Coordinates of C-alpha atoms in Angstrom, one line a residue:
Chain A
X837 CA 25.1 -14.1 -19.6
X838 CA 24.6 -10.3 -19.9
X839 CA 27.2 -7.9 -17.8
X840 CA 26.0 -4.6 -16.3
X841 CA 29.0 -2.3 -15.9
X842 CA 27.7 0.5 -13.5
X843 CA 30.0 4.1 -13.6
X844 CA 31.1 5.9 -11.9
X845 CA 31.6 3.6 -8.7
X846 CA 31.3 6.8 -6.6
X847 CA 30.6 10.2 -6.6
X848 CA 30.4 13.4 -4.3
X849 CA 28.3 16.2 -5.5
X850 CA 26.5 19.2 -3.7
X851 CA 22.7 20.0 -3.0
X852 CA 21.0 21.0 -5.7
X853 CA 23.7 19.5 -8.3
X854 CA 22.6 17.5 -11.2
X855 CA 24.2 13.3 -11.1
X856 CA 24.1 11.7 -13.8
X857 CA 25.0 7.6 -13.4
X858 CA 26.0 5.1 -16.2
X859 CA 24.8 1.5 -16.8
X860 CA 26.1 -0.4 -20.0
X861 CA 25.0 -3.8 -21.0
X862 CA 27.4 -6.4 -22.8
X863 CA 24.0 -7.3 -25.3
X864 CA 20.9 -5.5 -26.2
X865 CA 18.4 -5.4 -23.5
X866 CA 15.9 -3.3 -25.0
X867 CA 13.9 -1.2 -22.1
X868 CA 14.2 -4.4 -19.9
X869 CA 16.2 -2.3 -17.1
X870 CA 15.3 -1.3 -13.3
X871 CA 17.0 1.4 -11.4
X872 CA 17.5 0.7 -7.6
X873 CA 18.3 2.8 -4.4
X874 CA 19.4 1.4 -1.2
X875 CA 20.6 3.0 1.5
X876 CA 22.9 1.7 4.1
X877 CA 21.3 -1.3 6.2
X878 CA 17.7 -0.8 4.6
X879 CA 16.4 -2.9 1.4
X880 CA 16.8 -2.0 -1.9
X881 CA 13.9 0.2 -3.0
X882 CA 12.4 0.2 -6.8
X883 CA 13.3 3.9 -8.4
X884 CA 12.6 2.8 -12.1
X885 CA 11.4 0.1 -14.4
X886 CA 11.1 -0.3 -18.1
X887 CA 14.4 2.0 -18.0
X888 CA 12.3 5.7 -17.8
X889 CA 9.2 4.5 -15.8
X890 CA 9.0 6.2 -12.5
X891 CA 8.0 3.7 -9.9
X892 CA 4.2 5.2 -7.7
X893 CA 5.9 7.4 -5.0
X894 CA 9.5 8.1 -6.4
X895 CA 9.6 11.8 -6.4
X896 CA 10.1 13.2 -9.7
X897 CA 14.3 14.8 -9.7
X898 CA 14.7 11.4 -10.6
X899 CA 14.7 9.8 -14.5
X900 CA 15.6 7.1 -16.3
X901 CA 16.4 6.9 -20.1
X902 CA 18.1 4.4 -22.4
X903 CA 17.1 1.3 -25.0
X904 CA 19.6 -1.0 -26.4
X905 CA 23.1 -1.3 -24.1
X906 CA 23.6 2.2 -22.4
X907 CA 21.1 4.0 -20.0
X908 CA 21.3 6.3 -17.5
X909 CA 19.7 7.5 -14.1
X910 CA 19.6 11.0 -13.2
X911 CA 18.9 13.4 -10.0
X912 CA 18.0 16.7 -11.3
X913 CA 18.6 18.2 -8.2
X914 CA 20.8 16.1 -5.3
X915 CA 19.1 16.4 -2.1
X916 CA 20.5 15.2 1.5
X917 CA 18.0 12.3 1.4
X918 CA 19.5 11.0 -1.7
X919 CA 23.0 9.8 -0.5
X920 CA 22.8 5.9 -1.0
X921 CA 23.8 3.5 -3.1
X922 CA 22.0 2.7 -6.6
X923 CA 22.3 -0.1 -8.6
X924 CA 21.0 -1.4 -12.3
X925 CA 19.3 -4.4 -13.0
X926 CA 18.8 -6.3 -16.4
X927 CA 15.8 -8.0 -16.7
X928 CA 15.9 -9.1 -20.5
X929 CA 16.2 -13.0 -19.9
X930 CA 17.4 -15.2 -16.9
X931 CA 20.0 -14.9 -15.3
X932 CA 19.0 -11.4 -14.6
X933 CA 22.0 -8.9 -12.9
X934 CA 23.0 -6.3 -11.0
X935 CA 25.4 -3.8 -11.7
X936 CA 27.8 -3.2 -9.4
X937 CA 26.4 -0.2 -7.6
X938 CA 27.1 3.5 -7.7
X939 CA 27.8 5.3 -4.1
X940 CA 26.3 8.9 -3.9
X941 CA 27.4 11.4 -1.4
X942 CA 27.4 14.9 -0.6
Chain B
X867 CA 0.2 -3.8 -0.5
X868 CA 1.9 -7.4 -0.9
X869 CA 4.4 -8.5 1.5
X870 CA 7.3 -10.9 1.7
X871 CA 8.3 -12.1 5.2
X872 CA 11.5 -14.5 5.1
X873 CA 12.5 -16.8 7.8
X874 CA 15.7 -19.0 8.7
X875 CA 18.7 -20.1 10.4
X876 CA 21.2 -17.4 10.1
X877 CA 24.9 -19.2 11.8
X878 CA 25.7 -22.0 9.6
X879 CA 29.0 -24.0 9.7
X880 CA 30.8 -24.4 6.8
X881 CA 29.4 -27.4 4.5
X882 CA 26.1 -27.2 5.9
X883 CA 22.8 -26.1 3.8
X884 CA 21.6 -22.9 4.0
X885 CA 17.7 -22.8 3.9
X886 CA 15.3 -20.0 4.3
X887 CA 11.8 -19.4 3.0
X888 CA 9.3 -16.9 2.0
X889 CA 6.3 -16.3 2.7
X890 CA 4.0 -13.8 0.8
X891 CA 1.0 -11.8 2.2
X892 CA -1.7 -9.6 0.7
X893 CA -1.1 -10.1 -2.6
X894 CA -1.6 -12.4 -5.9
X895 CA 1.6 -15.6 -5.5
X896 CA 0.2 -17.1 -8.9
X897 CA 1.5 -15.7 -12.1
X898 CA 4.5 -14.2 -10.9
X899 CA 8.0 -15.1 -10.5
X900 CA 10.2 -15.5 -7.3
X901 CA 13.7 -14.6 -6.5
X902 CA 16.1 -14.5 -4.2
X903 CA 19.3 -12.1 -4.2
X904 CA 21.8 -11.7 -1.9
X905 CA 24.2 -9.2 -0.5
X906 CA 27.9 -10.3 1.1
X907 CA 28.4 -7.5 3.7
X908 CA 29.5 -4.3 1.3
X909 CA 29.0 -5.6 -1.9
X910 CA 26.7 -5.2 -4.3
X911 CA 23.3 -7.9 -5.2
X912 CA 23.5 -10.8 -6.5
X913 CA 20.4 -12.7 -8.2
X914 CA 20.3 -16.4 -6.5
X915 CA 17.8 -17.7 -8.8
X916 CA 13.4 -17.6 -9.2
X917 CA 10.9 -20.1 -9.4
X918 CA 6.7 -19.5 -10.4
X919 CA 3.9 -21.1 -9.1
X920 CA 4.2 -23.8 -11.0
X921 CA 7.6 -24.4 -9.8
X922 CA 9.6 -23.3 -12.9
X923 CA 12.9 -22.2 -12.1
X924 CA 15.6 -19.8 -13.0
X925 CA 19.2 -20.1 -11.3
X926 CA 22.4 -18.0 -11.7
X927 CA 25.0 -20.3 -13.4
X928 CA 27.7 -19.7 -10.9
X929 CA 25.5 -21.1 -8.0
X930 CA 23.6 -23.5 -9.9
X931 CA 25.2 -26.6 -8.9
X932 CA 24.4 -26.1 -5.0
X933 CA 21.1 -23.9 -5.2
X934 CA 17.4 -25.7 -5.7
X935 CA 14.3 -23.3 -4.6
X936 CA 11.0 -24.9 -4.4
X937 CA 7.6 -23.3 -3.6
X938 CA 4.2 -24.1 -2.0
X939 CA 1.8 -22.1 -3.7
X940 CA -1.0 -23.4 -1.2
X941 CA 0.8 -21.5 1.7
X942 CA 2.1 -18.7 -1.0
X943 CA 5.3 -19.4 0.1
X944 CA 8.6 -20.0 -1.5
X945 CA 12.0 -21.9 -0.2
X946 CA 15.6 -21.3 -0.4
X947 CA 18.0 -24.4 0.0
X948 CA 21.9 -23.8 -0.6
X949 CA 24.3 -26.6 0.3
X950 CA 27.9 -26.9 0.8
X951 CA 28.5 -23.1 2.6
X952 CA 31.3 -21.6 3.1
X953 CA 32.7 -18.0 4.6
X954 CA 32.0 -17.0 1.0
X955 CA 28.2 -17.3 1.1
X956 CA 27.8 -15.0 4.2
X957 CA 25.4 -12.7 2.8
X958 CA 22.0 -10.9 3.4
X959 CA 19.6 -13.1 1.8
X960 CA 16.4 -11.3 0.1
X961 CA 13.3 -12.3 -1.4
X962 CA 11.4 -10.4 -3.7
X963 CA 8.5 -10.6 -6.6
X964 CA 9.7 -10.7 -9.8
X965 CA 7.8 -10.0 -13.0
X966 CA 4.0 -11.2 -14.5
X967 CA 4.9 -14.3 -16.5
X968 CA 8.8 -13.2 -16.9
X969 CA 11.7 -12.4 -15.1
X970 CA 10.9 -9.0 -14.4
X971 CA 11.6 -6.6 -12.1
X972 CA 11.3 -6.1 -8.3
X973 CA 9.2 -4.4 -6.6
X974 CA 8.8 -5.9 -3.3
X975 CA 11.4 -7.4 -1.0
X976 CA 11.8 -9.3 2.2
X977 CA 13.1 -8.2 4.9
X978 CA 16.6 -9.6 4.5
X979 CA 18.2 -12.4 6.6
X980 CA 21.5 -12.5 8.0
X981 CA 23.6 -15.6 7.3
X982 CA 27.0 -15.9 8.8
X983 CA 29.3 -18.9 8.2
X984 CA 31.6 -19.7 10.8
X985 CA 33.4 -22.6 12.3

């Protein structure tokens, strides 16, 4: 099975601050990744496919890049309504998995 | 916009079998794949397992042994059994649509069910 190691497991940063979030695979995935944001008590919420596709309606201070094993999720510009928890997902083959999440706050 | 409406018992007592199922609205059920994930309370997601249409399946190794899903793609709906509970499987349970043909992605989700385990 592939691992998702997800850094760092936290991070303050201020408005307007650029966050940059890790996500290595133990195997090549190619682009088969997804980037996820949930904030506390809600669903998870699709940011991200293919590992740099924006997902219809995800405003655009968010972007994904990566192929292979490492990949990474940025905010361009932290904004209040961003503090939540994200998360990577493999997709490559089955069993698919999560990395273990990455809390934002400001 | 395709929905995903999950329904269940959500107090089990340990060593009974967790069941839930999904139902999906508004959207194609054929062609796609299945899941269900959970969440313990502030941890991270797990992926339960997936089954298509046609009722191929997909489970995580490490639950294998006590999960089977099963689907009724007449009512476009999809089922969640897990025996053998304990405190440890107190999660929020999710369904969601997976990818075209594949594993895939998710980009809808259930509602999320609450299942506590307790004597």
């Amino acid at each position: 099975d592939i691992q998702m190691t997800q850094s760092p497991s936290s991070l303050s940063a201020s408005v307007g601050e650029r966050v940059t979030i890790t996500c290595r695979a133990s195997q090549g995935i190619s682009t088969q990744l997804a980037w996820y944001q949930q904030k506390p008590g809600k669903v998870p919420k699709l940011l991200i496919y293919t590992a740099s596709t924006l997902h219809l309606g995800v405003p655009s201070r968010f972007s994904g890049s990566g192929s292979g094993t490492d990949f990474t999720l940025t905010i361009s510009s932290l904004q209040p309504e961003d503090v939540a928890t994200y998360y990577c997902q493999e997709y490559n083959s089955a069993p698919q998995t999560f990395g273990q999440g990455t809390k934002v706050e400001i | 916009q395709v929905q995903l409406q999950q329904w269940g018992a959500g107090l089990l007592k340990p060593s009974e079998t967790l069941s839930l199922t999904c139902g999906v609205y508004n959207g194609t059920f054929s062609g796609y794949y299945w899941s269900w994930i959970r969440q313990p309370p502030g941890k991270g997601l797990e992926w339960i397992g997936e089954i298509n249409h046609s009722g191929s399946t997909n489970y995580n190794p490490s639950l294998k042994s006590r999960v089977t899903i099963s689907v009724d793609a007449s009512k476009n709906q999809f089922s969640l059994k897990l025996n053998s509970v304990t405190a440890a499987d107190a999660a929020v349970y999710y369904c969601a649509r997976g990818g075209y043909d594949s594993s895939g992605y998710h980009k809808y989700w259930g509602q999320g069910a609450l299942v506590t385990v307790s004597a």
